[in-house]
CSV table of C-alpha atoms in Angstrom, one decimal:
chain,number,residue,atom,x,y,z
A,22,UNK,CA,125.0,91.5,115.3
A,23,UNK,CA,128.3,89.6,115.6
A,24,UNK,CA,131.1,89.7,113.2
A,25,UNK,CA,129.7,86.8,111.4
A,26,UNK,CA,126.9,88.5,110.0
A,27,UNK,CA,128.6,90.0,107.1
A,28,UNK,CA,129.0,86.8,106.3
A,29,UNK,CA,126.3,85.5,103.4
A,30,UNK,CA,123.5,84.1,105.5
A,31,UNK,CA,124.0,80.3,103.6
A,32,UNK,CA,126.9,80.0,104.9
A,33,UNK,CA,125.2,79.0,107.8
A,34,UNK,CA,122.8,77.3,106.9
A,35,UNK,CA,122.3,73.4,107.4
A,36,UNK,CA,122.8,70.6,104.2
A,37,UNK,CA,119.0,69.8,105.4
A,38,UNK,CA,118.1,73.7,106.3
A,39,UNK,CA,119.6,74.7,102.8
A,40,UNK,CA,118.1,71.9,101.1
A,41,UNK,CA,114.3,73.1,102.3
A,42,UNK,CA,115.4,77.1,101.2
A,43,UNK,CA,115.7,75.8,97.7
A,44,UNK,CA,112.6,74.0,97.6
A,45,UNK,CA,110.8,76.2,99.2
A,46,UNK,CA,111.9,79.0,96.6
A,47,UNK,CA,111.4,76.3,93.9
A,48,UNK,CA,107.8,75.6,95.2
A,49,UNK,CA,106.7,79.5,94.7
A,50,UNK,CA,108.2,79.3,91.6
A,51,UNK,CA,106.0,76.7,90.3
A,52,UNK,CA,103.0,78.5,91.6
A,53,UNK,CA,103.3,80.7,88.6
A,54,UNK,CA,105.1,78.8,85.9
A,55,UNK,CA,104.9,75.0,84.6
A,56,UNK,CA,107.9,72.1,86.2
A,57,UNK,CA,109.7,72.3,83.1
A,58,UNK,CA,109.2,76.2,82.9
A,59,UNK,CA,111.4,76.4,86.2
A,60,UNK,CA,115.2,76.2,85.9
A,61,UNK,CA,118.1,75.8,88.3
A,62,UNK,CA,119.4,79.3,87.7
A,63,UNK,CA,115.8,80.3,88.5
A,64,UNK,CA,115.7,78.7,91.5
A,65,UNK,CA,119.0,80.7,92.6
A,66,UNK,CA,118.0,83.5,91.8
A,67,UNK,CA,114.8,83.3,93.9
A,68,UNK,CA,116.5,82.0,96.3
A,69,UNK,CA,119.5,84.5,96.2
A,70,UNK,CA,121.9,82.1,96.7
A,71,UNK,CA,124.8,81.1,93.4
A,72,UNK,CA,124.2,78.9,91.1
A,73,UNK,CA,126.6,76.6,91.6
A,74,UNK,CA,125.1,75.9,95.0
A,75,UNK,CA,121.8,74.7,93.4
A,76,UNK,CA,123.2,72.2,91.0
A,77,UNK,CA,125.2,71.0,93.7
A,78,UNK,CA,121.7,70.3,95.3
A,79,UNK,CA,120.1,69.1,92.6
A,80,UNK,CA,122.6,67.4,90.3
A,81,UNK,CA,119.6,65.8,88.2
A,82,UNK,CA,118.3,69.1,87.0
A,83,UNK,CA,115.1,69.9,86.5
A,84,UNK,CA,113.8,66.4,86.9
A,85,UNK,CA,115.1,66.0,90.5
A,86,UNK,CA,114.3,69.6,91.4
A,87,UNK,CA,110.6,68.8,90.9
A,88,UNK,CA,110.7,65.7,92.6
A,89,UNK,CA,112.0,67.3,95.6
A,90,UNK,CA,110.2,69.7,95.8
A,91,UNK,CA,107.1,66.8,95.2
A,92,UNK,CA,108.6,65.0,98.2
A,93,UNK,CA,109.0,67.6,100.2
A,94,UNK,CA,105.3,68.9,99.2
A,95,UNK,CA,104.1,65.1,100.2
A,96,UNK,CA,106.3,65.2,103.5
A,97,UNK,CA,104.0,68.4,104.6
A,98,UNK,CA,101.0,67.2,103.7
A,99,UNK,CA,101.3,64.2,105.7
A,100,UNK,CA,101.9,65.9,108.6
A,101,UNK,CA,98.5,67.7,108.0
A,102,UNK,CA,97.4,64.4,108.9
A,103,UNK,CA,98.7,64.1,112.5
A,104,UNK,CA,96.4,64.8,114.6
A,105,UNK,CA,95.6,63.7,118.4
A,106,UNK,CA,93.2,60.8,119.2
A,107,UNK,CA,91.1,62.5,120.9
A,108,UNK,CA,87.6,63.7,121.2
A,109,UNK,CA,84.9,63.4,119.1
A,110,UNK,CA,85.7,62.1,115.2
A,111,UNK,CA,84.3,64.5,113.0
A,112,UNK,CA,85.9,67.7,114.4
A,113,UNK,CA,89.5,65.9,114.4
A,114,UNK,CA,88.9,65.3,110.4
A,115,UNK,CA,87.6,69.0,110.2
A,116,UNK,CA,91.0,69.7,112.3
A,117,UNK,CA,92.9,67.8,109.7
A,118,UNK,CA,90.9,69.6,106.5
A,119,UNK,CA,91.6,72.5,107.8
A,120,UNK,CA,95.3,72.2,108.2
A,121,UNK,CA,95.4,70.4,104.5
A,122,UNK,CA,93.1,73.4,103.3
A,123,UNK,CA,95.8,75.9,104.6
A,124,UNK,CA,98.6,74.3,102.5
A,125,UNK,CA,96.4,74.6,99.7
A,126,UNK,CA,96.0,78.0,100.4
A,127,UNK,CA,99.5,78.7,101.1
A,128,UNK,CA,100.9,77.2,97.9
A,129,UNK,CA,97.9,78.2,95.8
A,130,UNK,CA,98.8,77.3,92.0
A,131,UNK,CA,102.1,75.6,92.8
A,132,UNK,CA,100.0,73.3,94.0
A,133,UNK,CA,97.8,72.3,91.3
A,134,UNK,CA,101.5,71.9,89.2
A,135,UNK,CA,102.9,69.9,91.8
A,136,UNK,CA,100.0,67.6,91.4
A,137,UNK,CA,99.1,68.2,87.7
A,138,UNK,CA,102.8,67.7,86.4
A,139,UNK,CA,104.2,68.8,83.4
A,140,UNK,CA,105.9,67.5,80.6
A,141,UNK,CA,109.4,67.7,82.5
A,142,UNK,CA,107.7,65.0,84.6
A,143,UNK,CA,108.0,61.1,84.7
A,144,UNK,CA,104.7,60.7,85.6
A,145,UNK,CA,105.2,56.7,87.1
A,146,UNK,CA,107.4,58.0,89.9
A,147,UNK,CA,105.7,61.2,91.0
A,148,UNK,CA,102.1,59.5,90.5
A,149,UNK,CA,103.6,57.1,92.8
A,150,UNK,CA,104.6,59.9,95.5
A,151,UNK,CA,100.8,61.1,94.7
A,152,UNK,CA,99.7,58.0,95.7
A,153,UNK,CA,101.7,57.9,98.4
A,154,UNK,CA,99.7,60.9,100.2
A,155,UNK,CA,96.6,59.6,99.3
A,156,UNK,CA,97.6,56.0,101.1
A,157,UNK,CA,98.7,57.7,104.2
A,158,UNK,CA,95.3,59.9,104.0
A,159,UNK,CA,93.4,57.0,103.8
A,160,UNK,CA,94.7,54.7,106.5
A,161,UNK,CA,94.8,58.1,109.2
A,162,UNK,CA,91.0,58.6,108.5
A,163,UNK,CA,90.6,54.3,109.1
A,164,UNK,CA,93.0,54.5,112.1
A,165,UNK,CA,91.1,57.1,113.8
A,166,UNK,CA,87.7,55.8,112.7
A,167,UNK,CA,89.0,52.6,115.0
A,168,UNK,CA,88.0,50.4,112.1
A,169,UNK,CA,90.2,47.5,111.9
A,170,UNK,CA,90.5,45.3,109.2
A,171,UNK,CA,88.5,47.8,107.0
A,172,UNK,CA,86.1,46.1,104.4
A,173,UNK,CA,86.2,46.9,101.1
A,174,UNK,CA,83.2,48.9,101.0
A,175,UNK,CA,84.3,51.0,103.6
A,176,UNK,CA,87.9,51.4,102.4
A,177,UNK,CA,86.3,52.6,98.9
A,178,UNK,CA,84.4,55.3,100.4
A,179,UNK,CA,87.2,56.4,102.0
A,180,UNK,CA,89.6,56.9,99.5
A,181,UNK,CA,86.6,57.7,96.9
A,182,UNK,CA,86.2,60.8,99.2
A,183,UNK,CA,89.4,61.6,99.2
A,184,UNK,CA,89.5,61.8,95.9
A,185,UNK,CA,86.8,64.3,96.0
A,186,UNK,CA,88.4,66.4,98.6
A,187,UNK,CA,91.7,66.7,96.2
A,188,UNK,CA,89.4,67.7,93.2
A,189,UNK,CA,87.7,70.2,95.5
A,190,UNK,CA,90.6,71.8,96.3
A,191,UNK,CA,91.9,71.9,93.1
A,192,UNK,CA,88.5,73.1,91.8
A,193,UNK,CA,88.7,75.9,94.6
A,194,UNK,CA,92.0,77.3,93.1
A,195,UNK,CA,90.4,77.7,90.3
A,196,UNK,CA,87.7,79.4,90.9
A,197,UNK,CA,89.8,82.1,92.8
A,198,UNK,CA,89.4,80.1,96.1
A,199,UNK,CA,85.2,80.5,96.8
A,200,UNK,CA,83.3,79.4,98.7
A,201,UNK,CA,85.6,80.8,102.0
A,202,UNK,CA,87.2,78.0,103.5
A,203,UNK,CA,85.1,77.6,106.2
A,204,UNK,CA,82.6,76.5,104.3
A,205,UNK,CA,84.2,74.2,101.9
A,206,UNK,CA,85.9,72.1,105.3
A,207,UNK,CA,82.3,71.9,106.4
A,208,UNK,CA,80.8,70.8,103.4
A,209,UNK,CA,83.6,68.6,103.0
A,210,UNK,CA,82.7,66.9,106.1
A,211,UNK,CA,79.2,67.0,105.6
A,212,UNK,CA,79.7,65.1,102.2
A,213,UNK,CA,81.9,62.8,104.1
A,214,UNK,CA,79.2,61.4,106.5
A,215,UNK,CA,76.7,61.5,103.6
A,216,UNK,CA,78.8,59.1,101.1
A,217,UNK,CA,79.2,56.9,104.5
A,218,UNK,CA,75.7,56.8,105.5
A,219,UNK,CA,75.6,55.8,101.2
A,220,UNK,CA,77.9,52.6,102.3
A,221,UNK,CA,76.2,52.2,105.2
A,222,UNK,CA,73.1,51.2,103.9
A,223,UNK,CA,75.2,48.4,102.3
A,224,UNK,CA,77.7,46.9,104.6
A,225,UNK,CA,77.1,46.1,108.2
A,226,UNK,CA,80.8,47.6,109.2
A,227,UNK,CA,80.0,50.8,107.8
A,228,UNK,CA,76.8,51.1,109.5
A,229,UNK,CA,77.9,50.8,112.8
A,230,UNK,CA,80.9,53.0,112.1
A,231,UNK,CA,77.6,55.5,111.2
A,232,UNK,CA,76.1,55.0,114.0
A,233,UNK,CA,79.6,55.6,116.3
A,234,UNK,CA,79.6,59.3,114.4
A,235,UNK,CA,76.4,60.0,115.4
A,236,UNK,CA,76.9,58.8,118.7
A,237,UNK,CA,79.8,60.9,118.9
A,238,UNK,CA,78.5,64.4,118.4
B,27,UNK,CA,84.3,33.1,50.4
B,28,UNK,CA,85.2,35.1,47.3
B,29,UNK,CA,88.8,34.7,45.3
B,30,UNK,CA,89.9,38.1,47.4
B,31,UNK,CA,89.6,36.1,50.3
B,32,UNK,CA,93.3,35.3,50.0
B,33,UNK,CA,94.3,38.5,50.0
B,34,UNK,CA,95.9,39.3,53.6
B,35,UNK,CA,92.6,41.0,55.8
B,36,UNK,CA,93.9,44.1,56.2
B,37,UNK,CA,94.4,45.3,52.8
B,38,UNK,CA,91.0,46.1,52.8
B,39,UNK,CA,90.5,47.9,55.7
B,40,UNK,CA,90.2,51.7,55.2
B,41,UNK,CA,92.6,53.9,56.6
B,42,UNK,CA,90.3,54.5,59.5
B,43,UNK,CA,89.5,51.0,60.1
B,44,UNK,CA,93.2,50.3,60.3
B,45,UNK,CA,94.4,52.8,62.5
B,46,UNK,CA,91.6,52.1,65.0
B,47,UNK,CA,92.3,48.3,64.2
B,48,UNK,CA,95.7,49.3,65.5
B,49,UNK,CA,94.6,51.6,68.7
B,50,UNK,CA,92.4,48.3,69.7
B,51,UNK,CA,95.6,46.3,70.0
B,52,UNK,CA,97.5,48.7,71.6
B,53,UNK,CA,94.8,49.3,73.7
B,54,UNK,CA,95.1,45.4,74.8
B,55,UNK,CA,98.6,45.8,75.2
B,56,UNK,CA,98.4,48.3,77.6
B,57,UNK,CA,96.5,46.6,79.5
B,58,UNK,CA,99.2,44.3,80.7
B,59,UNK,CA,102.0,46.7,80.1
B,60,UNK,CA,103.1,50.1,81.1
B,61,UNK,CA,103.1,52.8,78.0
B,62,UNK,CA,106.5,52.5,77.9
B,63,UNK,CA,106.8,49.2,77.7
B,64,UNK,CA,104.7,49.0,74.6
B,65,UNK,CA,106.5,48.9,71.2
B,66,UNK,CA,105.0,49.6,67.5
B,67,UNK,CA,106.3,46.0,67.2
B,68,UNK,CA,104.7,44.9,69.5
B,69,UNK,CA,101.4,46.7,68.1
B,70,UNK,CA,102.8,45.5,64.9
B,71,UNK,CA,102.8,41.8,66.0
B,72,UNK,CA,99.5,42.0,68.2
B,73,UNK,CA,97.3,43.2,65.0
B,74,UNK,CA,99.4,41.0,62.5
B,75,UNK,CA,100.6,43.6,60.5
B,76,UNK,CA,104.0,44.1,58.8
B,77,UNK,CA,105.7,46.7,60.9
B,78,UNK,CA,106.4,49.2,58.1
B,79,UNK,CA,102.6,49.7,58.3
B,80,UNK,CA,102.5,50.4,61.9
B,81,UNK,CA,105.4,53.0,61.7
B,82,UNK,CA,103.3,54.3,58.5
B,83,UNK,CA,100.5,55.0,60.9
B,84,UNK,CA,102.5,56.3,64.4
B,85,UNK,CA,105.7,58.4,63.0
B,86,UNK,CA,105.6,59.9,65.9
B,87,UNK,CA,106.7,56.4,67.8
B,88,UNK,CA,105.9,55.3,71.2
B,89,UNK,CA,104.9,59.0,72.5
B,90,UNK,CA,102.0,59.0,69.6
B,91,UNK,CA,100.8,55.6,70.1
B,92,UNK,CA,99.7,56.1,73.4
B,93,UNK,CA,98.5,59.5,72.7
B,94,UNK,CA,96.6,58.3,70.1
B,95,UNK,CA,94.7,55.3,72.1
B,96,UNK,CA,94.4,58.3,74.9
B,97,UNK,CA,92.1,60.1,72.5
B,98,UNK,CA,90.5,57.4,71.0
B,99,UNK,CA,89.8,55.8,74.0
B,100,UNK,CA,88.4,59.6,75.3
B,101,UNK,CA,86.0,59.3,72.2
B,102,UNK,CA,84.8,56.2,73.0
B,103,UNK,CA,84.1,57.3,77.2
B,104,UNK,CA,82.5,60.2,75.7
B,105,UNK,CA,79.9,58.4,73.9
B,106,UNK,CA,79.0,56.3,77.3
B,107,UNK,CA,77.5,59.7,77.9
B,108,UNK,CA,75.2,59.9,75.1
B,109,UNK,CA,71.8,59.1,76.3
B,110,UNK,CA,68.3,59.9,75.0
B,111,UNK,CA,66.8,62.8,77.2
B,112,UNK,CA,63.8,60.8,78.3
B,113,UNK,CA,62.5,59.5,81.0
B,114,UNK,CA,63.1,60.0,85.1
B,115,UNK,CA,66.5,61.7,85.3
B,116,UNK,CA,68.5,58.9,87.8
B,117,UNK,CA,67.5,56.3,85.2
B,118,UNK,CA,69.0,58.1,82.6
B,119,UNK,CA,72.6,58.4,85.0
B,120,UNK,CA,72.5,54.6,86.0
B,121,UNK,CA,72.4,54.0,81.6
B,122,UNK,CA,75.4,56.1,81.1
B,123,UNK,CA,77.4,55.0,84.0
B,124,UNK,CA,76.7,50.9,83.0
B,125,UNK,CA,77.9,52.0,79.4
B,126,UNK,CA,81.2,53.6,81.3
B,127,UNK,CA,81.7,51.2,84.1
B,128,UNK,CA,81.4,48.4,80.9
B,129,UNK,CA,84.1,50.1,79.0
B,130,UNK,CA,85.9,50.0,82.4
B,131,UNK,CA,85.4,46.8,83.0
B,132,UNK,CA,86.5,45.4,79.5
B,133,UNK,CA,90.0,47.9,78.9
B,134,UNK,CA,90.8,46.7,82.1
B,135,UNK,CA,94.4,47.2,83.5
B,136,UNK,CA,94.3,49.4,79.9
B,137,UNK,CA,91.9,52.0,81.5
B,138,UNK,CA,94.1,52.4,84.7
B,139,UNK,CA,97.6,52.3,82.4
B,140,UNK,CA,96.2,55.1,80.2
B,141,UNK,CA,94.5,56.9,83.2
B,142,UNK,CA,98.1,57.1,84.8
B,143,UNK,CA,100.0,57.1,82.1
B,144,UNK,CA,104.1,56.3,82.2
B,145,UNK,CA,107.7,57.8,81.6
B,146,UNK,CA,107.1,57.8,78.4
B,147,UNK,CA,104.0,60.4,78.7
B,148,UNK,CA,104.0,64.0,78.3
B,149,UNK,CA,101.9,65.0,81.0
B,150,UNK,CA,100.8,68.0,80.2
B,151,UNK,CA,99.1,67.2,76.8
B,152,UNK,CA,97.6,64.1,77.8
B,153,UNK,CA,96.5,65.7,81.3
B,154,UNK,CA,94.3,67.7,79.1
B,155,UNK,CA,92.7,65.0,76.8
B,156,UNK,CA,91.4,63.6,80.6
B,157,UNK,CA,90.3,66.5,81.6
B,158,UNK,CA,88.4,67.0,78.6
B,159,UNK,CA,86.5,64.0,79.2
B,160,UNK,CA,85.5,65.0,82.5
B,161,UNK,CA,84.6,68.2,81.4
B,162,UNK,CA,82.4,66.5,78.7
B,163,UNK,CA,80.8,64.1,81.6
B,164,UNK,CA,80.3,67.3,83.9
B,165,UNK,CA,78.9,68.9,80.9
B,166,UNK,CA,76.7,66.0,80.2
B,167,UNK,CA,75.1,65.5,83.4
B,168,UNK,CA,74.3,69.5,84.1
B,169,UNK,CA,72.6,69.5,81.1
B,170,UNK,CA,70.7,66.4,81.7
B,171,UNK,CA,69.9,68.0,85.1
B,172,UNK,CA,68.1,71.0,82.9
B,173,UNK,CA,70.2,73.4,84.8
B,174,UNK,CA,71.0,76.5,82.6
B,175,UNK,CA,73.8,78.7,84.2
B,176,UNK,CA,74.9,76.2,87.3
B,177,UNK,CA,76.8,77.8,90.3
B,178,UNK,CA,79.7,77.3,91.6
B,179,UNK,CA,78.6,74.9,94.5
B,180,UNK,CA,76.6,72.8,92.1
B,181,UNK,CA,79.3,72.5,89.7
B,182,UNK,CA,82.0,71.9,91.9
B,183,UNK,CA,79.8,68.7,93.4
B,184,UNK,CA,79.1,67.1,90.1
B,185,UNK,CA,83.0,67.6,89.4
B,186,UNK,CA,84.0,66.0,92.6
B,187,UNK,CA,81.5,63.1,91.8
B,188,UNK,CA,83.4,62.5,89.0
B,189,UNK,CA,86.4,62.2,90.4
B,190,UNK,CA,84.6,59.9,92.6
B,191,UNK,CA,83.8,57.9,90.2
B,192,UNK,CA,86.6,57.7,88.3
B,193,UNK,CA,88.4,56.8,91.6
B,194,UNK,CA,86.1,53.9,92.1
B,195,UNK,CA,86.7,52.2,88.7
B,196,UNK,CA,90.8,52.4,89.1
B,197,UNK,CA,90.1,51.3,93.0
B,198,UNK,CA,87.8,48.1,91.4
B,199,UNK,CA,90.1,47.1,89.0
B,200,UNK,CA,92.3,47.0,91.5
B,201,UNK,CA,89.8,44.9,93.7
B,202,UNK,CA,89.2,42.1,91.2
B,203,UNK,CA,86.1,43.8,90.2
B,204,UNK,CA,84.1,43.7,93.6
B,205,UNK,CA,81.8,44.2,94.2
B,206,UNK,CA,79.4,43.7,91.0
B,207,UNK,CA,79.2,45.9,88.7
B,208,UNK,CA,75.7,46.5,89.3
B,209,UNK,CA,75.9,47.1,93.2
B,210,UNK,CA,78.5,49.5,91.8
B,211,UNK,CA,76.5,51.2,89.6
B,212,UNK,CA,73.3,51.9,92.4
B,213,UNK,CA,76.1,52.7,94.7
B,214,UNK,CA,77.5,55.3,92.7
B,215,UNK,CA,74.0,57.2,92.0
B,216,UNK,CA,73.3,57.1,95.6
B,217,UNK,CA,76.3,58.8,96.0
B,218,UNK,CA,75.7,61.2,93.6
B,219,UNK,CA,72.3,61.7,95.4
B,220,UNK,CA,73.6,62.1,98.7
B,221,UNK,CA,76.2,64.4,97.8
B,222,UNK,CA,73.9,66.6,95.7
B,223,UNK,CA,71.5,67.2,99.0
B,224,UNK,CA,74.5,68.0,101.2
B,225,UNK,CA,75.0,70.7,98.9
B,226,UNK,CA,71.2,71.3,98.4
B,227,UNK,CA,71.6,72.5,102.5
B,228,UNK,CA,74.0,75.4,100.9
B,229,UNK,CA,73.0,76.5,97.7
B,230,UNK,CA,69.1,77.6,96.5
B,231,UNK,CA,69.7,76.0,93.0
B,232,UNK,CA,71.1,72.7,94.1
B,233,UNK,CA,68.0,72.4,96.6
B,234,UNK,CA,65.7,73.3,94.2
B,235,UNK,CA,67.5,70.9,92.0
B,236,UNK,CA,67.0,67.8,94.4
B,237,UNK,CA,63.4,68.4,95.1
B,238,UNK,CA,62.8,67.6,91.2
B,239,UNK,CA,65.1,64.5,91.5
B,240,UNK,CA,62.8,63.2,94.3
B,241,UNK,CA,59.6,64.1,92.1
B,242,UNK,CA,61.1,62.5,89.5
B,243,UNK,CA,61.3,59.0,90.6
């Protein structure tokens, strides 16, 4: 359109805007082949940009490529998360499955890598960025459940669930993504009132919290 | 006792006997260590061997050890599941999950170090010696639950409870061990319970499956 255009398109492209192409390339990439499968030069080439340009990026190789992209992986999910404080509980987490369930979805087996690893992988740092996720997971679900000061009890069952809800969706993968999402958010849901009403029946704080969700709906 | 007796111990031990005399004292190391942090000299000094005799054993150094007391440690979880197919079936999960809770309980901060592993892991390999064990587990408790050909709703929800579970023992090491191990165990089959009827609302089999549990008890 202007006379820049026959200019390559990364030229204009932002240190942060060109950092996200290459992840992003380097994400799909790991969709179909294990971290330490994935190369630099691979990752330019998907990304059609020189190579040169990548290992300026990503100076530590293959190591800090997958750690980015990790990062940036953990950075999205977290903002899956967000969501307003308001309205009735349940739907807001079903809201907040089903944006997590889309990014699932979207990245398909790049995500089971980036959570799975590889032998590329020092596993202390990035099951520490795992963690990370599952921390911030855990204290949105409290935050909106209005519990303060969560019990242990309670603070078990949440992250227990959790847990669940990352092995369904890497179950779901699996098994070439049935049943339809839909379904899997509800019974996600479902199973999360049902381990609560579990706790409930030993610890005072989760039973009222119970009783607020039925309240609720 | 005898004039042998001043012979050092471990001469006598067979080859198996040492080497799993040897996994048991890396296993204790681990459990205030990260993998990485564990030398054969160390195992060498813990068992009170010469360290010729641990290097004998682990060629493979550091990388091998830990793989070694990955697997070993797998055989051992595996045989928490063995349990004599008698009796009302809840009974018969509440047995298997005291013999893995007290393997939890006495590996300690070993069960979460080899759970997680460290820099000094290859991920991939040892991802699929824990898989295997929750594949065996999964395996286990279908075939306690006399299912023959389990769908994919019914599977995924004993996978996810074991993920659950497994969740629950790092989360209570982490906890000082609360609450009991007892209140633990209950708490976990009433999960396992309650989850299996949330899917019984979905899926024929798993309904069907449920109604026997309730008969059973």
């Amino acid at each position: 359109m202007t006379p820049s255009a026959a200019t390559p398109a990364y030229r204009r492209l932002s240190v942060e805007e060109r950092r996200s192409q290459l992840l992003d390339s380097a994400l799909g990439l790991f969709a179909h082949r294990a971290p330490e499968d994935v190369s630099l030069d691979d990752v330019a080439e998907a990304a059609g940009v020189s190579r040169p340009l990548v290992y300026r990026y990503f100076p530590g190789g293959k190591q800090q490529l997958y750690e980015a992209a990790l990062r940036s992986a953990a950075e999205e999910l977290e903002q899956c998360f967000d969501e307003p404080r308001v309205g009735p509980l349940l739907p807001r987490l079903a809201r907040a499955l089903d944006r997590y369930l889309a990014f699932v979805d979207q990245h398909d087996a790049g995500f089971s890598a980036l959570l799975q690893g590889g032998s590329v992988v020092e596993t202390s740092r990035t099951t520490a960025i795992v963690d990370g996720v599952r921390r911030a997971a855990a204290e949105h679900i409290l935050s909106h459940l209005g519990v303060t000061g969560p019990g242990l009890r309670l603070r078990m069952t949440v992250r227990m669930w959790i847990t669940a809800v990352e092995a369904a969706s890497l179950i779901w993968l699996d098994e070439d993504k049935q049943p339809p999402l839909d379904e899997l958010r509800d019974w996600l849901v479902d199973q999360f009132v049902a381990v609560l009403s579990v706790t409930a029946a030993r610890d005072a704080q989760t039973a009222e919290l119970v009783q607020r969700l039925a309240d609720d709906v």
